[in-house]
């Protein structure tokens, strides 16, 4: 039996298995520089623990790990692991290597100073940028060696599997131009598209992301030729996606065969139809380039969106695709996070959710109460995910309503307050069997209907304790709209109710 953390298909859901159990990351990502000081880490992780998170996402910096080529300093890594264990948390290291937000600001000084050995990408011909070219052979080899040294050390010192997943690079790609215009890249762009990519596209042409399938079809769906011949107007971004993904793949594969932890790449997203490649990191794992990344980087388990846009739901849908379980490694730490986590857990059986700058979040944030309630309910939620017996909702406008089918009933949810600065309406609903349901959420009214007339037998408030339901008040009359609805108020709550067919 596989002992290290891993992904496994459980019924209808892909779940992260940790210590033999399904594990949902109720996470928080530290600010970019927070992990560079152990003294600061102490206070930051104390705050994470007060928010009832079970996982922290923290950077590990190439420049501090290998300040001198070939000489590795693991003091920060070991200190981070010690503090995380002390707080009873799990850890997702974020490798800030060659690419961090599409720049190379975290590479060691000995890399920065050697432009000949480590050539830069050009966004203007003849003008080096702040990002190493992902076509530089020395760059990918040096990054891969450092990452392998990191993973080897983690394997040696982390027998209790505090580390459960790893991010390789951070928001990779190129800003300022649609593709690298350096001499190295110009030669590659004029050459033939690798057959590994076109073979993959042909083998999966019925399952391609619709947006990508459309652009490939518009270019003629050629199976061989130069990048421009095969991909037409989209050639620059497809070329960069292949090159960036191959770089990430080489780094990930350097250690994945020896320590098989799940690995992912995260995406700086396209913020609207007016954003061209280069305004966001061209070549990064944006949703329309997911097929290119899948072909180029088989050692990367999933591609994850960093969501800072208001339309949270649609961004989730873009990434919750077959074979790509949803994980949100970065999101706004606004109050809406406390309802967004309910949505991703219920609607998309997500692996985890992690607001950014968690060390800035006050203890009064509604996320603390949400995480506390979810931690106790996770065994039941994992079972419902595996059975496909769970749904989620989150409010993004003043008046919204939804209908979903669940266990033979039609669940209708509608907001009962306007959207404001507090946490919006949000909930997850689980079918437990025997016409019994549990809802966890706030600011929504829920009604259940079926083709056969029915009624609500009972509705009670309560909570979970290690997966066991602890009942509270039994509600009836006006508080349940005369046994027709469950009303979730402004304060997060959990309710259990049973329905009954009259016929």
Short mmCIF file of C-alpha atoms in Angstrom, two decimals:
data_model
loop_
_atom_site.label_atom_id
_atom_site.label_comp_id
_atom_site.label_asym_id
_atom_site.label_seq_id
_atom_site.Cartn_x
_atom_site.Cartn_y
_atom_site.Cartn_z
CA UNK A 1 0.00 0.00 0.00
CA UNK A 2 1.23 3.47 -0.91
CA UNK A 3 2.22 5.26 2.32
CA UNK A 4 3.26 8.73 1.15
CA UNK A 5 0.54 11.27 0.32
CA UNK A 6 -1.01 10.55 -3.07
CA UNK A 7 -4.03 11.14 -5.28
CA UNK A 8 -6.60 8.36 -5.60
CA UNK A 9 -9.88 7.94 -7.42
CA UNK A 10 -12.55 7.28 -4.80
CA UNK A 11 -15.90 6.66 -6.44
CA UNK A 12 -16.79 9.82 -8.34
CA UNK A 13 -14.03 11.98 -6.84
CA UNK A 14 -10.26 12.20 -7.04
CA UNK A 15 -9.07 12.75 -3.46
CA UNK A 16 -5.79 13.45 -1.71
CA UNK A 17 -4.91 10.57 0.60
CA UNK A 18 -2.88 11.41 3.69
CA UNK A 19 -2.12 8.79 6.35
CA UNK A 20 -4.61 6.46 4.68
CA UNK A 21 -7.51 8.94 4.87
CA UNK A 22 -9.08 11.40 2.45
CA UNK A 23 -7.71 14.84 3.24
CA UNK A 24 -9.09 18.23 2.20
CA UNK A 25 -6.63 21.11 2.49
CA UNK A 26 -8.23 23.87 4.55
CA UNK A 27 -5.27 26.02 3.74
CA UNK A 28 -3.64 29.38 3.76
CA UNK A 29 -0.73 30.65 1.71
CA UNK A 30 1.85 32.84 3.40
CA UNK A 31 3.03 36.08 1.88
CA UNK A 32 5.98 35.79 -0.50
CA UNK A 33 8.70 36.74 2.00
CA UNK A 34 7.21 35.24 5.16
CA UNK A 35 9.23 32.02 5.02
CA UNK A 36 12.58 33.82 4.77
CA UNK A 37 12.71 34.38 8.55
CA UNK A 38 12.12 31.70 11.17
CA UNK A 39 11.24 34.34 13.77
CA UNK A 40 8.52 35.74 11.51
CA UNK A 41 7.36 32.21 10.64
CA UNK A 42 6.69 31.52 14.31
CA UNK A 43 4.15 34.34 14.55
CA UNK A 44 2.71 33.73 11.07
CA UNK A 45 1.99 30.05 11.69
CA UNK A 46 0.55 30.78 15.12
CA UNK A 47 -2.01 32.93 13.33
CA UNK A 48 -2.68 30.21 10.73
CA UNK A 49 -3.42 27.78 13.54
CA UNK A 50 -5.92 30.20 15.17
CA UNK A 51 -7.84 30.28 11.88
CA UNK A 52 -8.38 26.50 12.20
CA UNK A 53 -6.52 25.74 8.98
CA UNK A 54 -4.99 22.30 8.62
CA UNK A 55 -2.46 23.16 5.88
CA UNK A 56 -0.05 25.98 5.13
CA UNK A 57 1.44 26.80 1.73
CA UNK A 58 4.89 28.34 2.12
CA UNK A 59 7.64 29.39 -0.31
CA UNK A 60 11.07 27.81 -0.46
CA UNK A 61 13.54 30.09 -2.19
CA UNK A 62 16.25 28.89 -4.56
CA UNK A 63 18.42 31.93 -3.76
CA UNK A 64 18.52 31.00 -0.05
CA UNK A 65 18.66 27.25 -0.56
CA UNK A 66 21.73 27.36 -2.84
CA UNK A 67 23.53 30.68 -2.25
CA UNK A 68 26.73 29.14 -3.62
CA UNK A 69 26.51 26.73 -6.53
CA UNK A 70 26.48 23.16 -5.27
CA UNK A 71 26.29 24.17 -1.59
CA UNK A 72 22.84 23.78 -0.04
CA UNK A 73 21.61 25.37 3.16
CA UNK A 74 18.54 23.59 4.57
CA UNK A 75 18.25 25.60 7.80
CA UNK A 76 15.12 27.46 6.67
CA UNK A 77 13.56 24.26 5.32
CA UNK A 78 14.17 22.38 8.56
CA UNK A 79 12.94 25.29 10.64
CA UNK A 80 9.79 25.55 8.56
CA UNK A 81 9.09 21.84 8.99
CA UNK A 82 9.62 22.04 12.75
CA UNK A 83 7.24 24.98 13.18
CA UNK A 84 4.60 23.42 10.93
CA UNK A 85 4.73 20.16 12.93
CA UNK A 86 4.56 22.06 16.22
CA UNK A 87 1.31 23.69 15.07
CA UNK A 88 -0.18 20.38 13.94
CA UNK A 89 -0.34 21.49 10.30
CA UNK A 90 0.50 19.94 6.96
CA UNK A 91 2.80 21.71 4.49
CA UNK A 92 2.70 22.40 0.76
CA UNK A 93 6.10 23.85 -0.27
CA UNK A 94 6.05 26.34 -3.13
CA UNK A 95 9.26 26.10 -5.14
CA UNK A 96 10.30 29.66 -6.01
CA UNK A 97 12.90 28.65 -8.56
CA UNK A 98 13.50 30.04 -12.04
CA UNK A 99 9.95 31.32 -12.44
CA UNK A 100 8.03 33.30 -9.84
CA UNK A 101 5.18 35.41 -11.26
CA UNK A 102 6.87 35.12 -14.66
CA UNK A 103 10.16 36.64 -13.47
CA UNK A 104 13.42 35.16 -12.18
CA UNK A 105 13.80 37.32 -9.07
CA UNK A 106 14.36 34.33 -6.75
CA UNK A 107 17.26 32.71 -8.61
CA UNK A 108 20.65 32.81 -6.80
CA UNK A 109 23.08 35.65 -7.42
CA UNK A 110 25.48 33.31 -9.22
CA UNK A 111 22.73 32.65 -11.75
CA UNK A 112 21.72 36.29 -12.13
CA UNK A 113 25.27 37.41 -12.84
CA UNK A 114 26.04 34.86 -15.56
CA UNK A 115 23.99 35.89 -18.58
CA UNK A 116 26.06 33.78 -20.93
CA UNK A 117 25.49 30.53 -19.08
CA UNK A 118 21.93 31.43 -18.11
CA UNK A 119 20.52 33.44 -21.02
CA UNK A 120 17.53 35.71 -20.50
CA UNK A 121 14.27 35.75 -22.39
CA UNK A 122 13.79 38.76 -24.66
CA UNK A 123 10.46 40.57 -24.87
CA UNK A 124 12.05 43.01 -27.31
CA UNK A 125 14.66 41.66 -29.75
CA UNK A 126 18.15 42.25 -28.42
CA UNK A 127 16.99 43.34 -24.95
CA UNK A 128 17.24 40.79 -22.11
CA UNK A 129 14.33 40.73 -19.64
CA UNK A 130 14.15 39.86 -15.96
CA UNK A 131 13.19 36.26 -16.77
CA UNK A 132 15.59 33.46 -17.68
CA UNK A 133 14.85 31.88 -21.03
CA UNK A 134 13.18 28.53 -20.46
CA UNK A 135 15.12 27.26 -23.48
CA UNK A 136 18.44 27.65 -21.70
CA UNK A 137 19.84 24.17 -21.05
CA UNK A 138 22.03 25.28 -18.12
CA UNK A 139 19.10 27.02 -16.42
CA UNK A 140 16.79 24.02 -16.40
CA UNK A 141 19.61 21.70 -15.30
CA UNK A 142 20.63 23.97 -12.42
CA UNK A 143 17.01 24.43 -11.29
CA UNK A 144 16.36 20.69 -11.51
CA UNK A 145 19.46 19.89 -9.44
CA UNK A 146 18.41 22.33 -6.73
CA UNK A 147 14.84 21.04 -6.68
CA UNK A 148 16.07 17.45 -6.52
CA UNK A 149 18.32 18.33 -3.58
CA UNK A 150 15.35 19.91 -1.81
CA UNK A 151 13.08 16.91 -2.36
CA UNK A 152 15.82 14.47 -1.36
CA UNK A 153 16.27 16.38 1.90
CA UNK A 154 12.53 16.47 2.57
CA UNK A 155 12.30 12.72 2.03
CA UNK A 156 15.14 12.14 4.49
CA UNK A 157 13.80 14.37 7.30
CA UNK A 158 10.03 14.10 6.82
CA UNK A 159 9.22 10.54 7.83
CA UNK A 160 5.83 11.60 9.22
CA UNK A 161 4.78 13.13 5.85
CA UNK A 162 4.25 16.69 6.98
CA UNK A 163 4.74 17.62 3.32
CA UNK A 164 1.71 16.43 1.35
CA UNK A 165 2.05 18.11 -2.06
CA UNK A 166 4.52 20.36 -3.89
CA UNK A 167 4.14 23.31 -6.25
CA UNK A 168 6.81 23.44 -8.98
CA UNK A 169 7.65 27.10 -9.86
CA UNK A 170 5.08 29.84 -9.28
CA UNK A 171 2.81 31.34 -11.96
CA UNK A 172 5.29 30.49 -14.73
CA UNK A 173 5.34 32.10 -18.16
CA UNK A 174 6.54 35.31 -19.77
CA UNK A 175 5.27 38.85 -19.24
CA UNK A 176 5.74 41.66 -21.74
CA UNK A 177 5.46 39.67 -24.96
CA UNK A 178 3.53 36.73 -26.38
CA UNK A 179 6.74 34.73 -26.71
CA UNK A 180 10.46 34.74 -26.03
CA UNK A 181 12.28 36.62 -28.81
CA UNK A 182 15.81 35.64 -27.76
CA UNK A 183 18.12 34.04 -30.33
CA UNK A 184 17.59 30.61 -28.74
CA UNK A 185 13.82 30.96 -28.95
CA UNK A 186 13.83 32.31 -32.50
CA UNK A 187 15.63 29.20 -33.73
CA UNK A 188 13.18 26.92 -31.90
CA UNK A 189 10.14 28.83 -33.12
CA UNK A 190 11.25 28.50 -36.73
CA UNK A 191 11.64 24.75 -36.29
CA UNK A 192 9.08 21.95 -36.38
CA UNK A 193 6.44 21.41 -33.72
CA UNK A 194 7.49 18.34 -31.66
CA UNK A 195 5.56 15.25 -32.68
CA UNK A 196 4.88 14.52 -28.99
CA UNK A 197 2.55 17.51 -28.95
CA UNK A 198 0.71 16.87 -32.21
CA UNK A 199 0.43 13.15 -31.47
CA UNK A 200 -1.14 13.98 -28.10
CA UNK A 201 -3.58 16.42 -29.65
CA UNK A 202 -4.69 13.91 -32.27
CA UNK A 203 -5.05 11.14 -29.72
CA UNK A 204 -7.24 13.38 -27.51
CA UNK A 205 -8.91 15.54 -30.15
CA UNK A 206 -12.40 14.63 -28.92
CA UNK A 207 -11.57 15.69 -25.35
CA UNK A 208 -9.62 18.91 -25.97
CA UNK A 209 -10.52 22.14 -24.19
CA UNK A 210 -13.08 23.73 -26.56
CA UNK A 211 -11.21 27.03 -26.80
CA UNK A 212 -7.99 25.26 -27.74
CA UNK A 213 -9.73 22.89 -30.14
CA UNK A 214 -11.23 25.91 -31.92
CA UNK A 215 -7.92 27.70 -32.39
CA UNK A 216 -6.22 24.52 -33.63
CA UNK A 217 -9.08 23.84 -36.03
CA UNK A 218 -8.93 27.43 -37.31
CA UNK A 219 -5.26 26.84 -38.20
CA UNK A 220 -6.12 23.67 -40.16
CA UNK A 221 -5.36 20.97 -37.53
CA UNK A 222 -2.05 20.22 -39.23
CA UNK A 223 -0.08 17.33 -37.77
CA UNK A 224 3.36 18.57 -38.84
CA UNK A 225 5.03 21.85 -39.66
CA UNK A 226 6.43 24.92 -37.97
CA UNK A 227 4.66 26.49 -35.02
CA UNK A 228 3.11 29.14 -37.26
CA UNK A 229 1.96 26.54 -39.76
CA UNK A 230 0.35 24.28 -37.19
CA UNK A 231 -1.16 26.86 -34.82
CA UNK A 232 -1.59 29.99 -36.92
CA UNK A 233 -2.40 33.15 -34.96
CA UNK A 234 -2.09 31.29 -31.66
CA UNK A 235 1.39 29.98 -32.43
CA UNK A 236 3.26 32.34 -30.08
CA UNK A 237 1.31 31.32 -26.97
CA UNK A 238 1.22 27.62 -27.84
CA UNK A 239 4.99 27.69 -28.44
CA UNK A 240 5.56 29.33 -25.05
CA UNK A 241 3.17 26.92 -23.30
CA UNK A 242 5.14 23.97 -24.66
CA UNK A 243 8.53 25.44 -23.72
CA UNK A 244 7.47 26.57 -20.23
CA UNK A 245 5.72 23.28 -19.50
CA UNK A 246 8.73 21.26 -20.69
CA UNK A 247 10.93 23.31 -18.35
CA UNK A 248 8.60 22.60 -15.42
CA UNK A 249 8.38 18.94 -16.41
CA UNK A 250 12.17 18.57 -16.40
CA UNK A 251 12.39 20.09 -12.93
CA UNK A 252 9.55 17.95 -11.56
CA UNK A 253 10.83 14.73 -13.12
CA UNK A 254 14.26 15.26 -11.58
CA UNK A 255 12.93 13.86 -8.31
CA UNK A 256 9.43 12.59 -8.92
CA UNK A 257 10.59 9.10 -9.85
CA UNK A 258 12.28 8.75 -6.44
CA UNK A 259 9.81 10.53 -4.14
CA UNK A 260 6.36 10.33 -5.63
CA UNK A 261 4.54 13.21 -3.95
CA UNK A 262 1.72 14.92 -5.90
CA UNK A 263 2.97 17.97 -7.80
CA UNK A 264 1.12 20.86 -9.39
CA UNK A 265 1.64 24.07 -11.35
CA UNK A 266 -0.37 27.21 -10.68
CA UNK A 267 -1.68 29.78 -13.13
CA UNK A 268 -1.91 33.55 -13.23
CA UNK A 269 -5.26 33.76 -15.01
CA UNK A 270 -6.52 35.71 -18.01
CA UNK A 271 -8.51 38.60 -16.56
CA UNK A 272 -10.87 39.15 -19.48
CA UNK A 273 -11.25 39.09 -23.26
CA UNK A 274 -9.05 42.18 -23.73
CA UNK A 275 -5.99 40.53 -22.18
CA UNK A 276 -3.48 39.26 -24.72
CA UNK A 277 -0.63 36.82 -23.98
CA UNK A 278 2.13 38.79 -22.30
CA UNK A 279 -0.38 40.87 -20.32
CA UNK A 280 -0.69 37.64 -18.34
CA UNK A 281 2.24 35.18 -18.30
CA UNK A 282 2.28 33.77 -21.82
CA UNK A 283 2.90 30.04 -21.75
CA UNK A 284 1.53 29.58 -18.27
CA UNK A 285 -1.11 26.94 -17.49
CA UNK A 286 -4.14 29.12 -18.28
CA UNK A 287 -7.22 27.05 -19.04
CA UNK A 288 -7.01 27.31 -22.83
CA UNK A 289 -3.43 25.93 -22.71
CA UNK A 290 -4.19 22.99 -20.40
CA UNK A 291 -3.96 20.44 -23.22
CA UNK A 292 -0.49 21.64 -24.18
CA UNK A 293 0.60 21.37 -20.54
CA UNK A 294 -0.83 17.88 -20.23
CA UNK A 295 1.14 16.78 -23.28
CA UNK A 296 4.36 18.48 -22.17
CA UNK A 297 4.36 17.82 -18.40
CA UNK A 298 3.09 14.32 -17.49
CA UNK A 299 4.79 14.48 -14.07
CA UNK A 300 2.56 17.39 -13.07
CA UNK A 301 -0.61 15.95 -11.53
CA UNK A 302 -2.81 18.98 -11.84
CA UNK A 303 -3.00 22.58 -12.98
CA UNK A 304 -4.40 25.00 -10.42
CA UNK A 305 -5.91 28.48 -10.79
CA UNK A 306 -4.95 31.44 -8.61
CA UNK A 307 -8.31 33.20 -8.40
CA UNK A 308 -8.46 36.92 -7.67
CA UNK A 309 -11.35 37.76 -10.02
CA UNK A 310 -14.90 38.41 -8.84
CA UNK A 311 -16.33 35.63 -11.01
CA UNK A 312 -15.01 32.90 -8.76
CA UNK A 313 -17.44 30.23 -9.98
CA UNK A 314 -16.53 30.40 -13.66
CA UNK A 315 -12.80 30.22 -12.88
CA UNK A 316 -13.43 27.04 -10.91
CA UNK A 317 -15.42 25.52 -13.76
CA UNK A 318 -12.53 26.23 -16.16
CA UNK A 319 -10.20 24.01 -14.09
CA UNK A 320 -12.56 21.38 -12.68
CA UNK A 321 -12.16 19.12 -15.71
CA UNK A 322 -11.84 15.35 -16.09
CA UNK A 323 -8.41 14.25 -14.93
CA UNK A 324 -7.67 17.64 -13.35
CA UNK A 325 -9.05 17.76 -9.79
CA UNK A 326 -9.67 21.31 -8.61
CA UNK A 327 -7.28 22.92 -6.14
CA UNK A 328 -7.20 26.64 -5.34
CA UNK A 329 -3.68 27.43 -4.05
CA UNK A 330 -4.28 31.19 -4.08
CA UNK A 331 -7.40 33.29 -3.70
CA UNK A 332 -8.35 36.62 -2.21
CA UNK A 333 -8.44 36.55 1.57
CA UNK A 334 -11.59 38.71 1.62
CA UNK A 335 -14.59 37.55 3.71
CA UNK A 336 -15.94 35.87 0.56
CA UNK A 337 -13.30 33.18 1.06
CA UNK A 338 -15.42 31.74 3.87
CA UNK A 339 -18.22 30.97 1.40
CA UNK A 340 -16.04 30.16 -1.60
CA UNK A 341 -14.55 27.21 0.28
CA UNK A 342 -18.04 25.75 0.77
CA UNK A 343 -18.69 26.04 -2.96
CA UNK A 344 -15.49 24.33 -4.14
CA UNK A 345 -15.83 21.53 -1.60
CA UNK A 346 -19.48 20.88 -2.41
CA UNK A 347 -19.74 21.57 -6.13
CA UNK A 348 -16.34 20.42 -7.41
CA UNK A 349 -15.01 17.95 -4.81
CA UNK A 350 -11.92 20.13 -4.67
CA UNK A 351 -8.66 18.97 -3.09
CA UNK A 352 -8.26 22.18 -1.16
CA UNK A 353 -8.67 25.92 -0.85
CA UNK A 354 -6.05 28.44 0.25
CA UNK A 355 -6.43 32.22 0.53
CA UNK A 356 -3.25 34.23 -0.08
CA UNK A 357 -1.54 36.29 2.65
CA UNK A 358 -3.12 34.17 5.35
CA UNK A 359 -0.70 35.75 7.83
CA UNK A 360 -2.58 39.06 7.36
CA UNK A 361 -6.03 37.61 8.12
CA UNK A 362 -7.51 38.59 11.52
CA UNK A 363 -8.82 35.96 13.92
CA UNK A 364 -12.30 37.45 13.53
CA UNK A 365 -12.39 36.54 9.83
CA UNK A 366 -15.42 34.31 9.02
CA UNK A 367 -12.98 31.79 7.55
CA UNK A 368 -12.00 30.74 11.08
CA UNK A 369 -15.51 29.56 11.96
CA UNK A 370 -15.94 27.94 8.54
CA UNK A 371 -12.69 26.00 8.77
CA UNK A 372 -13.52 24.92 12.33
CA UNK A 373 -16.88 23.47 11.28
CA UNK A 374 -15.51 21.86 8.13
CA UNK A 375 -12.63 20.14 9.95
CA UNK A 376 -15.11 18.14 12.03
CA UNK A 377 -17.29 17.35 9.00
CA UNK A 378 -14.53 16.25 6.59
CA UNK A 379 -15.06 12.47 6.96
CA UNK A 380 -18.73 12.87 6.02
CA UNK A 381 -17.90 15.30 3.21
CA UNK A 382 -15.30 12.92 1.75
CA UNK A 383 -17.84 10.11 1.70
CA UNK A 384 -20.44 12.34 0.03
CA UNK A 385 -17.90 13.42 -2.59
CA UNK A 386 -17.08 9.81 -3.41
CA UNK A 387 -20.79 9.05 -3.83
CA UNK A 388 -21.43 12.17 -5.89
CA UNK A 389 -23.97 13.13 -3.22
CA UNK A 390 -22.88 16.71 -2.52
CA UNK A 391 -23.53 20.11 -4.12
CA UNK A 392 -22.29 23.64 -3.48
CA UNK A 393 -23.47 27.22 -3.94
CA UNK A 394 -21.91 30.66 -3.57
CA UNK A 395 -23.43 34.10 -4.04
CA UNK A 396 -21.91 36.58 -6.51
CA UNK A 397 -24.84 39.03 -6.94
CA UNK A 398 -27.66 40.50 -4.85
CA UNK A 399 -30.37 38.06 -5.91
CA UNK A 400 -29.39 34.60 -7.12
CA UNK A 401 -30.99 31.18 -7.11
CA UNK A 402 -29.98 27.71 -8.23
CA UNK A 403 -31.52 24.29 -8.80
CA UNK A 404 -29.62 21.02 -8.51
CA UNK A 405 -30.70 17.39 -8.38
CA UNK A 406 -29.55 15.41 -5.38
CA UNK A 407 -30.60 11.92 -4.26
CA UNK A 408 -33.96 12.02 -6.01
CA UNK A 409 -34.86 15.54 -4.90
CA UNK A 410 -34.55 18.93 -6.55
CA UNK A 411 -32.71 21.29 -4.24
CA UNK A 412 -33.58 24.95 -4.73
CA UNK A 413 -31.26 27.49 -3.15
CA UNK A 414 -31.73 31.26 -3.14
CA UNK A 415 -29.97 34.12 -1.42
CA UNK A 416 -31.78 35.73 1.49
CA UNK A 417 -29.60 38.86 1.80
CA UNK A 418 -27.92 41.34 -0.52
CA UNK A 419 -24.27 40.93 -1.41
CA UNK A 420 -22.22 43.08 0.97
CA UNK A 421 -18.82 43.34 2.56
CA UNK A 422 -19.44 40.39 4.87
CA UNK A 423 -19.24 36.80 3.70
CA UNK A 424 -21.73 36.23 0.86
CA UNK A 425 -24.30 33.48 0.82
CA UNK A 426 -22.77 30.05 0.41
CA UNK A 427 -23.43 26.46 1.35
CA UNK A 428 -22.72 22.84 0.69
CA UNK A 429 -25.53 20.28 0.86
CA UNK A 430 -24.98 16.55 1.36
CA UNK A 431 -27.37 13.64 0.94
CA UNK A 432 -26.75 11.13 3.72
CA UNK A 433 -29.27 8.54 2.49
CA UNK A 434 -32.74 7.61 3.75
CA UNK A 435 -34.04 11.01 2.55
CA UNK A 436 -31.78 12.78 5.06
CA UNK A 437 -29.64 15.81 4.21
CA UNK A 438 -27.11 18.08 5.90
CA UNK A 439 -26.42 21.68 4.87
CA UNK A 440 -23.52 23.83 6.07
CA UNK A 441 -23.58 27.49 5.15
CA UNK A 442 -24.89 30.99 5.58
CA UNK A 443 -27.35 33.45 4.02
CA UNK A 444 -29.25 30.99 1.84
CA UNK A 445 -32.73 29.46 1.90
CA UNK A 446 -32.99 25.83 0.81
CA UNK A 447 -36.11 23.99 -0.30
CA UNK A 448 -36.37 20.41 -1.57
CA UNK A 449 -38.91 19.13 -4.07
CA UNK A 450 -39.60 15.88 -5.92
CA UNK A 451 -41.99 14.56 -8.52
CA UNK A 452 -43.96 12.99 -5.65
CA UNK A 453 -45.61 15.27 -3.04
CA UNK A 454 -43.65 15.37 0.18
CA UNK A 455 -42.99 17.18 3.43
CA UNK A 456 -40.17 17.91 5.86
CA UNK A 457 -40.27 15.42 8.72
CA UNK A 458 -37.84 17.37 10.90
CA UNK A 459 -35.10 19.99 10.80
CA UNK A 460 -32.49 20.47 13.48
CA UNK A 461 -29.40 22.55 14.01
CA UNK A 462 -26.20 20.89 15.11
CA UNK A 463 -22.55 20.26 14.43
CA UNK A 464 -20.12 17.49 13.63
CA UNK A 465 -17.56 16.03 16.00
CA UNK A 466 -14.98 13.93 14.12
CA UNK A 467 -17.66 13.08 11.56
CA UNK A 468 -20.42 12.29 14.08
CA UNK A 469 -23.51 14.49 14.03
CA UNK A 470 -24.30 16.22 17.35
CA UNK A 471 -27.87 17.58 17.29
CA UNK A 472 -28.81 20.98 18.68
CA UNK A 473 -32.24 22.63 18.50
CA UNK A 474 -35.22 21.04 16.72
CA UNK A 475 -36.78 23.77 14.55
CA UNK A 476 -40.34 23.97 13.30
CA UNK A 477 -43.17 26.36 12.49
CA UNK A 478 -42.15 29.83 11.33
CA UNK A 479 -38.47 28.96 11.66
CA UNK A 480 -38.81 26.39 8.87
CA UNK A 481 -41.47 28.22 6.87
CA UNK A 482 -43.90 25.63 8.26
CA UNK A 483 -41.74 22.59 7.44
CA UNK A 484 -40.97 23.66 3.86
CA UNK A 485 -37.48 25.19 3.96
CA UNK A 486 -34.15 25.43 5.75
CA UNK A 487 -33.06 29.01 6.33
CA UNK A 488 -29.32 29.57 6.84
CA UNK A 489 -28.82 32.92 8.57
CA UNK A 490 -25.98 35.45 8.64
CA UNK A 491 -23.92 33.33 11.01
CA UNK A 492 -22.51 30.05 9.70
CA UNK A 493 -24.56 27.06 10.80
CA UNK A 494 -25.18 23.40 10.06
CA UNK A 495 -28.65 21.86 9.81
CA UNK A 496 -29.88 18.31 9.27
CA UNK A 497 -33.30 17.57 7.85
CA UNK A 498 -35.32 14.58 6.75
CA UNK A 499 -37.93 14.50 3.97
CA UNK A 500 -40.90 12.23 3.50
CA UNK A 501 -42.94 11.27 0.42
CA UNK A 502 -46.69 11.59 0.99
CA UNK A 503 -47.70 9.26 -1.84
#
